[in-house]
mmCIF file with all atom_site columns, C-alpha atoms in Angstrom:
data_model
loop_
_atom_site.group_PDB
_atom_site.id
_atom_site.type_symbol
_atom_site.label_atom_id
_atom_site.label_alt_id
_atom_site.label_comp_id
_atom_site.label_asym_id
_atom_site.label_entity_id
_atom_site.label_seq_id
_atom_site.pdbx_PDB_ins_code
_atom_site.Cartn_x
_atom_site.Cartn_y
_atom_site.Cartn_z
_atom_site.occupancy
_atom_site.B_iso_or_equiv
_atom_site.pdbx_formal_charge
_atom_site.auth_seq_id
_atom_site.auth_comp_id
_atom_site.auth_asym_id
_atom_site.auth_atom_id
_atom_site.pdbx_PDB_model_num
ATOM 1   C CA . MET A 1 1   ? -141.113 107.069 -148.238 1.00 0.00 ? 1   MET A CA 1
ATOM 2   C CA . ALA A 1 2   ? -142.257 104.757 -145.616 1.00 0.00 ? 2   ALA A CA 1
ATOM 3   C CA . GLU A 1 3   ? -139.105 102.472 -144.525 1.00 0.00 ? 3   GLU A CA 1
ATOM 4   C CA . THR A 1 4   ? -140.096 98.769  -145.742 1.00 0.00 ? 4   THR A CA 1
ATOM 5   C CA . GLU A 1 5   ? -141.134 95.945  -142.256 1.00 0.00 ? 5   GLU A CA 1
ATOM 6   C CA . PRO A 1 6   ? -137.572 94.274  -142.086 1.00 0.00 ? 6   PRO A CA 1
ATOM 7   C CA . THR A 1 7   ? -136.720 90.814  -143.608 1.00 0.00 ? 7   THR A CA 1
ATOM 8   C CA . ALA A 1 8   ? -133.810 88.611  -141.800 1.00 0.00 ? 8   ALA A CA 1
ATOM 9   C CA . GLY A 1 9   ? -133.938 85.222  -140.904 1.00 0.00 ? 9   GLY A CA 1
ATOM 10  C CA . VAL A 1 10  ? -130.231 83.165  -139.899 1.00 0.00 ? 10  VAL A CA 1
ATOM 11  C CA . SER A 1 11  ? -132.282 80.037  -141.368 1.00 0.00 ? 11  SER A CA 1
ATOM 12  C CA . ASN A 1 12  ? -133.219 81.249  -144.312 1.00 0.00 ? 12  ASN A CA 1
ATOM 13  C CA . LEU A 1 13  ? -129.774 82.940  -145.495 1.00 0.00 ? 13  LEU A CA 1
ATOM 14  C CA . TYR A 1 14  ? -131.626 86.197  -145.966 1.00 0.00 ? 14  TYR A CA 1
ATOM 15  C CA . TYR A 1 15  ? -131.741 89.326  -144.509 1.00 0.00 ? 15  TYR A CA 1
ATOM 16  C CA . ASP A 1 16  ? -133.561 92.815  -146.223 1.00 0.00 ? 16  ASP A CA 1
ATOM 17  C CA . ASP A 1 17  ? -134.032 96.002  -144.371 1.00 0.00 ? 17  ASP A CA 1
ATOM 18  C CA . GLY A 1 18  ? -135.743 98.324  -147.593 1.00 0.00 ? 18  GLY A CA 1
ATOM 19  C CA . LEU A 1 19  ? -131.429 99.958  -148.084 1.00 0.00 ? 19  LEU A CA 1
ATOM 20  C CA . ILE A 1 20  ? -129.897 96.768  -147.409 1.00 0.00 ? 20  ILE A CA 1
ATOM 21  C CA . GLN A 1 21  ? -129.872 93.652  -148.933 1.00 0.00 ? 21  GLN A CA 1
ATOM 22  C CA . LEU A 1 22  ? -127.972 90.598  -148.313 1.00 0.00 ? 22  LEU A CA 1
ATOM 23  C CA . ASP A 1 23  ? -128.107 86.879  -150.123 1.00 0.00 ? 23  ASP A CA 1
ATOM 24  C CA . ARG A 1 24  ? -126.782 84.074  -150.779 1.00 0.00 ? 24  ARG A CA 1
ATOM 25  C CA . GLU A 1 25  ? -124.688 85.551  -153.391 1.00 0.00 ? 25  GLU A CA 1
ATOM 26  C CA . ALA A 1 26  ? -124.512 89.523  -152.749 1.00 0.00 ? 26  ALA A CA 1
ATOM 27  C CA . LEU A 1 27  ? -125.181 91.698  -150.587 1.00 0.00 ? 27  LEU A CA 1
ATOM 28  C CA . THR A 1 28  ? -126.650 95.128  -151.884 1.00 0.00 ? 28  THR A CA 1
ATOM 29  C CA . LEU A 1 29  ? -127.091 98.563  -150.677 1.00 0.00 ? 29  LEU A CA 1
ATOM 30  C CA . ARG A 1 30  ? -129.666 100.686 -152.902 1.00 0.00 ? 30  ARG A CA 1
ATOM 31  C CA . ARG A 1 31  ? -129.081 104.327 -153.324 1.00 0.00 ? 31  ARG A CA 1
ATOM 32  C CA . TYR A 1 32  ? -124.803 104.114 -153.001 1.00 0.00 ? 32  TYR A CA 1
ATOM 33  C CA . HIS A 1 33  ? -124.279 105.716 -155.939 1.00 0.00 ? 33  HIS A CA 1
ATOM 34  C CA . PHE A 1 34  ? -123.920 109.559 -156.030 1.00 0.00 ? 34  PHE A CA 1
ATOM 35  C CA . PRO A 1 35  ? -125.694 112.226 -157.391 1.00 0.00 ? 35  PRO A CA 1
ATOM 36  C CA . SER A 1 36  ? -128.150 108.626 -159.096 1.00 0.00 ? 36  SER A CA 1
ATOM 37  C CA . GLY A 1 37  ? -129.209 106.555 -156.120 1.00 0.00 ? 37  GLY A CA 1
ATOM 38  C CA . THR A 1 38  ? -128.487 103.259 -158.168 1.00 0.00 ? 38  THR A CA 1
ATOM 39  C CA . SER A 1 39  ? -127.696 100.023 -156.028 1.00 0.00 ? 39  SER A CA 1
ATOM 40  C CA . LYS A 1 40  ? -123.700 98.876  -155.562 1.00 0.00 ? 40  LYS A CA 1
ATOM 41  C CA . ILE A 1 41  ? -124.059 95.256  -155.792 1.00 0.00 ? 41  ILE A CA 1
ATOM 42  C CA . ILE A 1 42  ? -120.655 93.693  -153.722 1.00 0.00 ? 42  ILE A CA 1
ATOM 43  C CA . PRO A 1 43  ? -120.500 89.615  -154.132 1.00 0.00 ? 43  PRO A CA 1
ATOM 44  C CA . LEU A 1 44  ? -120.464 87.809  -151.163 1.00 0.00 ? 44  LEU A CA 1
ATOM 45  C CA . ARG A 1 45  ? -117.243 86.460  -152.602 1.00 0.00 ? 45  ARG A CA 1
ATOM 46  C CA . ASP A 1 46  ? -115.890 89.927  -153.315 1.00 0.00 ? 46  ASP A CA 1
ATOM 47  C CA . ILE A 1 47  ? -116.154 90.742  -149.352 1.00 0.00 ? 47  ILE A CA 1
ATOM 48  C CA . ARG A 1 48  ? -112.360 89.278  -147.400 1.00 0.00 ? 48  ARG A CA 1
ATOM 49  C CA . GLY A 1 49  ? -114.369 90.933  -143.876 1.00 0.00 ? 49  GLY A CA 1
ATOM 50  C CA . TYR A 1 50  ? -116.627 93.250  -141.865 1.00 0.00 ? 50  TYR A CA 1
ATOM 51  C CA . GLN A 1 51  ? -116.323 95.525  -139.155 1.00 0.00 ? 51  GLN A CA 1
ATOM 52  C CA . VAL A 1 52  ? -118.933 96.669  -136.644 1.00 0.00 ? 52  VAL A CA 1
ATOM 53  C CA . ALA A 1 53  ? -119.025 99.862  -134.823 1.00 0.00 ? 53  ALA A CA 1
ATOM 54  C CA . PRO A 1 54  ? -121.333 101.981 -132.738 1.00 0.00 ? 54  PRO A CA 1
ATOM 55  C CA . LEU A 1 55  ? -122.355 104.750 -134.771 1.00 0.00 ? 55  LEU A CA 1
ATOM 56  C CA . GLY A 1 56  ? -121.522 107.866 -132.066 1.00 0.00 ? 56  GLY A CA 1
ATOM 57  C CA . LEU A 1 57  ? -122.911 111.422 -132.204 1.00 0.00 ? 57  LEU A CA 1
ATOM 58  C CA . PHE A 1 58  ? -120.330 112.650 -134.557 1.00 0.00 ? 58  PHE A CA 1
ATOM 59  C CA . MET A 1 59  ? -119.685 109.597 -136.464 1.00 0.00 ? 59  MET A CA 1
ATOM 60  C CA . SER A 1 60  ? -121.145 109.066 -139.291 1.00 0.00 ? 60  SER A CA 1
ATOM 61  C CA . ARG A 1 61  ? -124.846 109.518 -137.665 1.00 0.00 ? 61  ARG A CA 1
ATOM 62  C CA . PHE A 1 62  ? -125.830 112.172 -139.018 1.00 0.00 ? 62  PHE A CA 1
ATOM 63  C CA . ARG A 1 63  ? -123.450 112.080 -142.634 1.00 0.00 ? 63  ARG A CA 1
ATOM 64  C CA . LEU A 1 64  ? -127.214 110.982 -144.706 1.00 0.00 ? 64  LEU A CA 1
ATOM 65  C CA . TRP A 1 65  ? -125.015 110.347 -147.870 1.00 0.00 ? 65  TRP A CA 1
ATOM 66  C CA . GLY A 1 66  ? -121.632 111.013 -149.279 1.00 0.00 ? 66  GLY A CA 1
ATOM 67  C CA . THR A 1 67  ? -118.045 109.398 -147.040 1.00 0.00 ? 67  THR A CA 1
ATOM 68  C CA . ASP A 1 68  ? -115.923 109.969 -144.164 1.00 0.00 ? 68  ASP A CA 1
ATOM 69  C CA . PHE A 1 69  ? -112.599 109.550 -146.456 1.00 0.00 ? 69  PHE A CA 1
ATOM 70  C CA . ARG A 1 70  ? -112.236 105.749 -145.104 1.00 0.00 ? 70  ARG A CA 1
ATOM 71  C CA . ARG A 1 71  ? -115.961 105.079 -146.065 1.00 0.00 ? 71  ARG A CA 1
ATOM 72  C CA . TRP A 1 72  ? -118.666 105.497 -148.220 1.00 0.00 ? 72  TRP A CA 1
ATOM 73  C CA . LEU A 1 73  ? -122.068 105.277 -147.013 1.00 0.00 ? 73  LEU A CA 1
ATOM 74  C CA . PRO A 1 74  ? -125.259 104.800 -149.058 1.00 0.00 ? 74  PRO A CA 1
ATOM 75  C CA . LEU A 1 75  ? -128.029 107.207 -148.968 1.00 0.00 ? 75  LEU A CA 1
ATOM 76  C CA . ASP A 1 76  ? -129.756 106.803 -145.749 1.00 0.00 ? 76  ASP A CA 1
ATOM 77  C CA . VAL A 1 77  ? -132.440 109.773 -143.865 1.00 0.00 ? 77  VAL A CA 1
ATOM 78  C CA . ASN A 1 78  ? -132.910 107.996 -141.446 1.00 0.00 ? 78  ASN A CA 1
ATOM 79  C CA . ARG A 1 79  ? -129.046 106.257 -140.413 1.00 0.00 ? 79  ARG A CA 1
ATOM 80  C CA . PRO A 1 80  ? -129.644 109.857 -137.854 1.00 0.00 ? 80  PRO A CA 1
ATOM 81  C CA . LEU A 1 81  ? -131.990 106.877 -135.462 1.00 0.00 ? 81  LEU A CA 1
ATOM 82  C CA . LYS A 1 82  ? -129.674 104.292 -136.163 1.00 0.00 ? 82  LYS A CA 1
ATOM 83  C CA . SER A 1 83  ? -126.892 103.141 -133.656 1.00 0.00 ? 83  SER A CA 1
ATOM 84  C CA . THR A 1 84  ? -124.739 100.516 -135.857 1.00 0.00 ? 84  THR A CA 1
ATOM 85  C CA . LEU A 1 85  ? -122.075 100.806 -138.392 1.00 0.00 ? 85  LEU A CA 1
ATOM 86  C CA . VAL A 1 86  ? -121.053 98.110  -140.161 1.00 0.00 ? 86  VAL A CA 1
ATOM 87  C CA . THR A 1 87  ? -117.412 98.712  -142.566 1.00 0.00 ? 87  THR A CA 1
ATOM 88  C CA . LEU A 1 88  ? -116.697 96.152  -145.125 1.00 0.00 ? 88  LEU A CA 1
ATOM 89  C CA . ASP A 1 89  ? -113.495 95.143  -146.068 1.00 0.00 ? 89  ASP A CA 1
ATOM 90  C CA . VAL A 1 90  ? -114.122 94.725  -150.115 1.00 0.00 ? 90  VAL A CA 1
ATOM 91  C CA . ARG A 1 91  ? -111.687 93.752  -151.696 1.00 0.00 ? 91  ARG A CA 1
ATOM 92  C CA . GLY A 1 92  ? -110.975 96.442  -154.799 1.00 0.00 ? 92  GLY A CA 1
ATOM 93  C CA . ALA A 1 93  ? -113.111 98.668  -153.511 1.00 0.00 ? 93  ALA A CA 1
ATOM 94  C CA . PHE A 1 94  ? -112.299 102.253 -151.966 1.00 0.00 ? 94  PHE A CA 1
ATOM 95  C CA . PRO A 1 95  ? -112.685 103.727 -149.593 1.00 0.00 ? 95  PRO A CA 1
ATOM 96  C CA . ASP A 1 96  ? -114.669 101.212 -147.758 1.00 0.00 ? 96  ASP A CA 1
ATOM 97  C CA . PRO A 1 97  ? -118.598 100.932 -148.211 1.00 0.00 ? 97  PRO A CA 1
ATOM 98  C CA . ALA A 1 98  ? -120.872 100.924 -144.854 1.00 0.00 ? 98  ALA A CA 1
ATOM 99  C CA . CYS A 1 99  ? -124.371 100.359 -144.417 1.00 0.00 ? 99  CYS A CA 1
ATOM 100 C CA . THR A 1 100 ? -126.425 100.734 -141.090 1.00 0.00 ? 100 THR A CA 1
ATOM 101 C CA . PRO A 1 101 ? -129.119 98.297  -140.886 1.00 0.00 ? 101 PRO A CA 1
ATOM 102 C CA . VAL A 1 102 ? -132.531 98.652  -139.226 1.00 0.00 ? 102 VAL A CA 1
ATOM 103 C CA . HIS A 1 103 ? -131.040 95.339  -137.144 1.00 0.00 ? 103 HIS A CA 1
ATOM 104 C CA . PRO A 1 104 ? -127.895 95.319  -137.834 1.00 0.00 ? 104 PRO A CA 1
ATOM 105 C CA . ARG A 1 105 ? -127.402 91.810  -134.849 1.00 0.00 ? 105 ARG A CA 1
ATOM 106 C CA . GLU A 1 106 ? -130.102 90.281  -137.596 1.00 0.00 ? 106 GLU A CA 1
ATOM 107 C CA . PHE A 1 107 ? -128.163 91.759  -140.151 1.00 0.00 ? 107 PHE A CA 1
ATOM 108 C CA . VAL A 1 108 ? -124.399 90.951  -138.619 1.00 0.00 ? 108 VAL A CA 1
ATOM 109 C CA . ASP A 1 109 ? -126.254 87.133  -138.133 1.00 0.00 ? 109 ASP A CA 1
ATOM 110 C CA . VAL A 1 110 ? -126.212 86.033  -141.451 1.00 0.00 ? 110 VAL A CA 1
ATOM 111 C CA . LEU A 1 111 ? -123.573 88.232  -142.582 1.00 0.00 ? 111 LEU A CA 1
ATOM 112 C CA . GLU A 1 112 ? -121.372 85.583  -140.694 1.00 0.00 ? 112 GLU A CA 1
ATOM 113 C CA . LYS A 1 113 ? -122.884 82.596  -141.284 1.00 0.00 ? 113 LYS A CA 1
ATOM 114 C CA . LEU A 1 114 ? -122.958 82.983  -145.527 1.00 0.00 ? 114 LEU A CA 1
ATOM 115 C CA . LEU A 1 115 ? -119.300 84.407  -145.528 1.00 0.00 ? 115 LEU A CA 1
ATOM 116 C CA . ASP A 1 116 ? -118.303 80.971  -144.124 1.00 0.00 ? 116 ASP A CA 1
ATOM 117 C CA . ARG A 1 117 ? -120.356 79.269  -145.895 1.00 0.00 ? 117 ARG A CA 1
ATOM 118 C CA . ARG A 1 118 ? -117.308 80.029  -148.579 1.00 0.00 ? 118 ARG A CA 1
#
């Protein structure tokens, strides 16, 4: 599957890289649920915060889908090529949803602005 060209922009408060979509209402993590591969939609009002960390060699980089008992990662076959892990603090969720955006700086900028507007 070819990777979708990311759409991001702080001015329009929207981010979409094919696996992660963030808009004024919700964060959608595509290919989230195992084994169905269905999306998880997280309303922005339920996101209490987030943490950004580098993906080290042994820190979830080669975990293509699943959990490490603290966070759940949606299916992403390109994760070994990515560098940044974003873990979300979501009300009522365990393990914490996490993702590896194609453009982490733009994703975090849009997320920060949207969370500040609540």
